Structures are given as C-alpha cells and as structure tokens.
Tab-separated table of C-alpha atoms in Angstrom:
chain	number	residue	atom	x	y	z
A	153	UNK	CA	53.124	190.263	155.367
A	154	UNK	CA	51.510	192.228	158.679
A	155	UNK	CA	52.175	195.657	159.808
A	156	UNK	CA	54.208	195.696	162.786
A	157	UNK	CA	52.493	194.982	166.190
A	158	UNK	CA	53.425	197.141	168.341
A	159	UNK	CA	52.567	194.791	171.251
A	160	UNK	CA	55.371	192.787	169.898
A	161	UNK	CA	57.770	195.132	170.117
A	162	UNK	CA	56.299	196.719	173.515
A	163	UNK	CA	56.936	191.873	174.896
A	164	UNK	CA	60.788	192.130	173.305
A	165	UNK	CA	61.523	195.635	174.769
A	166	UNK	CA	60.263	194.665	178.378
A	167	UNK	CA	62.432	190.882	178.146
A	168	UNK	CA	65.639	192.642	176.862
A	169	UNK	CA	64.799	194.840	179.426
A	170	UNK	CA	65.201	192.184	182.293
A	171	UNK	CA	68.126	190.408	180.500
A	172	UNK	CA	70.216	193.927	180.909
A	173	UNK	CA	69.101	194.235	184.345
A	174	UNK	CA	70.042	191.055	185.252
A	175	UNK	CA	73.645	191.108	182.797
A	176	UNK	CA	74.465	194.160	184.571
A	177	UNK	CA	73.519	193.035	188.487
A	178	UNK	CA	75.602	189.955	187.976
A	179	UNK	CA	79.093	190.795	185.747
A	180	UNK	CA	79.026	194.873	186.131
A	181	UNK	CA	82.129	194.375	187.855
A	182	UNK	CA	84.272	192.336	185.144
A	183	UNK	CA	82.188	194.525	182.361
A	184	UNK	CA	84.016	197.976	180.437
A	185	UNK	CA	82.960	200.891	180.111
A	186	UNK	CA	79.871	200.958	177.803
A	187	UNK	CA	80.793	201.330	174.035
A	188	UNK	CA	79.800	204.507	171.680
A	189	UNK	CA	80.225	202.594	168.363
A	190	UNK	CA	77.217	200.465	168.474
A	191	UNK	CA	74.813	203.886	169.386
A	192	UNK	CA	76.631	205.447	166.794
A	193	UNK	CA	75.495	202.760	164.237
A	194	UNK	CA	71.728	202.966	166.002
A	195	UNK	CA	71.809	206.564	165.021
A	196	UNK	CA	72.907	206.195	161.843
A	197	UNK	CA	70.275	203.333	160.746
A	198	UNK	CA	67.549	206.062	161.887
A	199	UNK	CA	68.698	208.709	160.121
A	200	UNK	CA	68.629	206.500	156.542
A	201	UNK	CA	65.622	204.307	157.461
A	202	UNK	CA	63.855	208.311	157.829
A	203	UNK	CA	65.585	209.316	154.507
A	204	UNK	CA	64.389	206.341	152.740
A	205	UNK	CA	60.707	206.070	154.147
A	206	UNK	CA	60.072	210.002	152.888
A	207	UNK	CA	61.888	208.889	149.880
A	208	UNK	CA	59.586	205.612	149.096
A	209	UNK	CA	56.764	207.666	150.214
A	210	UNK	CA	57.110	210.397	148.048
A	211	UNK	CA	57.668	207.382	144.728
A	212	UNK	CA	54.745	205.765	146.129
A	213	UNK	CA	52.460	208.358	145.868
A	214	UNK	CA	53.973	209.560	142.621
A	215	UNK	CA	54.851	212.854	143.032
A	216	UNK	CA	56.179	215.198	140.701
A	217	UNK	CA	59.832	214.537	140.292
A	218	UNK	CA	60.135	211.373	141.937
A	219	UNK	CA	61.037	208.235	139.971
A	220	UNK	CA	58.568	205.831	139.179
A	221	UNK	CA	59.246	203.020	142.329
A	222	UNK	CA	60.547	198.978	142.077
A	223	UNK	CA	57.756	196.642	143.676
A	224	UNK	CA	60.866	194.630	144.716
A	225	UNK	CA	62.554	197.220	146.618
A	226	UNK	CA	59.510	198.423	148.402
A	227	UNK	CA	58.546	194.661	149.692
A	228	UNK	CA	62.611	194.764	150.836
A	229	UNK	CA	62.018	198.035	152.434
A	230	UNK	CA	59.084	197.351	153.874
A	231	UNK	CA	61.578	193.865	155.391
A	232	UNK	CA	64.218	195.807	156.861
A	233	UNK	CA	61.120	197.501	157.895
A	234	UNK	CA	60.433	194.709	160.420
A	235	UNK	CA	63.560	194.290	161.185
A	236	UNK	CA	64.204	197.217	162.186
A	237	UNK	CA	61.388	197.963	164.365
A	238	UNK	CA	62.473	194.337	166.567
A	239	UNK	CA	66.154	195.195	166.872
A	240	UNK	CA	65.766	198.538	168.098
A	241	UNK	CA	62.940	197.756	170.228
A	242	UNK	CA	65.224	195.077	171.849
A	243	UNK	CA	68.334	197.487	172.060
A	244	UNK	CA	66.222	200.410	173.441
A	245	UNK	CA	64.971	197.467	175.750
A	246	UNK	CA	68.277	196.456	176.413
A	247	UNK	CA	69.741	200.070	177.096
A	248	UNK	CA	66.730	201.375	179.170
A	249	UNK	CA	67.222	197.988	182.168
A	250	UNK	CA	71.040	198.847	182.237
A	251	UNK	CA	70.199	202.203	182.328
A	252	UNK	CA	67.675	202.148	185.621
A	253	UNK	CA	69.966	200.045	186.649
A	254	UNK	CA	72.677	202.575	186.611
A	255	UNK	CA	70.455	204.653	188.228
A	256	UNK	CA	70.600	203.608	191.164
A	257	UNK	CA	74.149	202.510	191.907
A	258	UNK	CA	75.797	205.464	193.328
A	259	UNK	CA	79.540	204.203	191.769
A	260	UNK	CA	81.797	206.347	190.039
A	261	UNK	CA	81.240	204.187	187.198
A	262	UNK	CA	78.337	203.480	187.174
A	263	UNK	CA	77.838	207.497	187.152
A	264	UNK	CA	80.315	207.184	184.458
A	265	UNK	CA	78.145	205.095	182.202
A	266	UNK	CA	74.695	206.376	182.143
A	267	UNK	CA	75.435	209.037	179.235
A	268	UNK	CA	75.688	206.049	176.987
A	269	UNK	CA	72.582	204.078	178.209
A	270	UNK	CA	70.756	206.987	177.801
A	271	UNK	CA	71.946	207.375	174.191
A	272	UNK	CA	71.582	203.810	173.610
A	273	UNK	CA	67.897	204.012	174.408
A	274	UNK	CA	67.724	207.706	172.434
A	275	UNK	CA	69.015	206.479	169.211
A	276	UNK	CA	67.002	203.148	169.091
A	277	UNK	CA	63.555	204.490	170.026
A	278	UNK	CA	64.692	206.937	167.124
A	279	UNK	CA	65.308	203.758	164.768
A	280	UNK	CA	61.697	201.998	165.928
A	281	UNK	CA	60.494	205.453	164.991
A	282	UNK	CA	62.278	205.670	161.958
A	283	UNK	CA	61.458	201.387	161.153
A	284	UNK	CA	57.384	202.357	161.823
A	285	UNK	CA	57.780	205.377	159.806
A	286	UNK	CA	59.549	203.535	156.624
A	287	UNK	CA	57.241	200.485	157.118
A	288	UNK	CA	53.843	202.893	156.989
A	289	UNK	CA	55.698	204.377	153.546
A	290	UNK	CA	55.672	201.102	152.451
A	291	UNK	CA	51.744	200.735	151.749
A	292	UNK	CA	50.337	201.247	148.661
A	293	UNK	CA	47.744	203.869	148.725
A	294	UNK	CA	44.007	202.809	148.402
A	295	UNK	CA	43.483	203.178	145.486
A	296	UNK	CA	39.722	204.553	144.029
A	297	UNK	CA	37.135	202.162	144.046
A	298	UNK	CA	35.483	203.391	140.852
A	299	UNK	CA	37.419	203.153	138.382
A	300	UNK	CA	38.197	198.896	139.638
A	301	UNK	CA	34.137	198.983	139.141
A	302	UNK	CA	33.972	200.282	136.137
A	303	UNK	CA	36.209	198.062	135.072
A	304	UNK	CA	35.060	194.826	136.619
A	305	UNK	CA	31.486	195.826	134.488
A	306	UNK	CA	32.954	196.159	131.383
A	307	UNK	CA	31.630	194.127	128.264
A	308	UNK	CA	33.145	190.587	127.563
A	309	UNK	CA	33.305	190.101	131.278
A	310	UNK	CA	31.050	187.792	132.923
C-alpha cells in the first residue's frame, strides 16, 4: 500500500467544494438549516484517530510500557487512515464550498448557517490531519542495515 498522495486529497476537496457550491446555489431555498451531528461525528473520529495514532506509534517503536503491536491491526489502521483522509478531504471541500456560498449570500438564513459550515471545515480538516498522522504512525521504522548485512553473510548461506 502506498502513502496517501496529498494532491489526491486536494483534487477531491476542490471537486467537493464545487459540488457544494452548485448544490447550495440551486437548492438552498429548499434545504433545512445545516445540521451539527455530522460535524460532531467528524470531530470525534479525528480525536479517536489521533489517540490511535499516538498509541500505535508508541507500540511500533517499542516504547517502555507499550504492549506489543499486532501487524494485522496496524494494517487495518492504515486502511482506516487512508479512507478517513479521503473522506475528510471530501467533507472539508464540501463544507468550504458551502461556506463560500453562504458568505456571499446576504440573507439571514445564510448567516445562521455559517457557524455550522465553519465547524464542518474545521472538523473535516482535523480528521484529515489525524488520518495522515495515523497513516504515518503505521509505518515500520527503518531497521539497522548492519544487522541485516551480517545475517546475510552467515555461514551456510550462499
């Protein structure tokens, strides 16, 4: 599995921002106020992934008091991190598109939706950051090349 490419996240966010802008520009008068529960979920996921990244990093680096790491769990965390970073980028872009449209609309309803749009951008960016940190924490640290070279030269090996 390859590390997440930041350009993929930027392109996804820009596409989602364009979609959010178009959605609000055509349907805002039919929509209810922006909801807060998805924002809270994104923020909770960001906190959970940040804590998971801290724990995983300590376990991979064999820090004192840390339990041994399960390789299958780390692989699952890496997949979670890749999916979360993309979902966070899409959500951040969508919320940014909403926010930019709301900032230009002078109506009272639009002004009331701005805090939720800001919360959406912030929580989604926090999720992207936590997911990228978790992905980085799942990397295996480089080993000593000297030890590997010595084991290759052991008697009985060709």
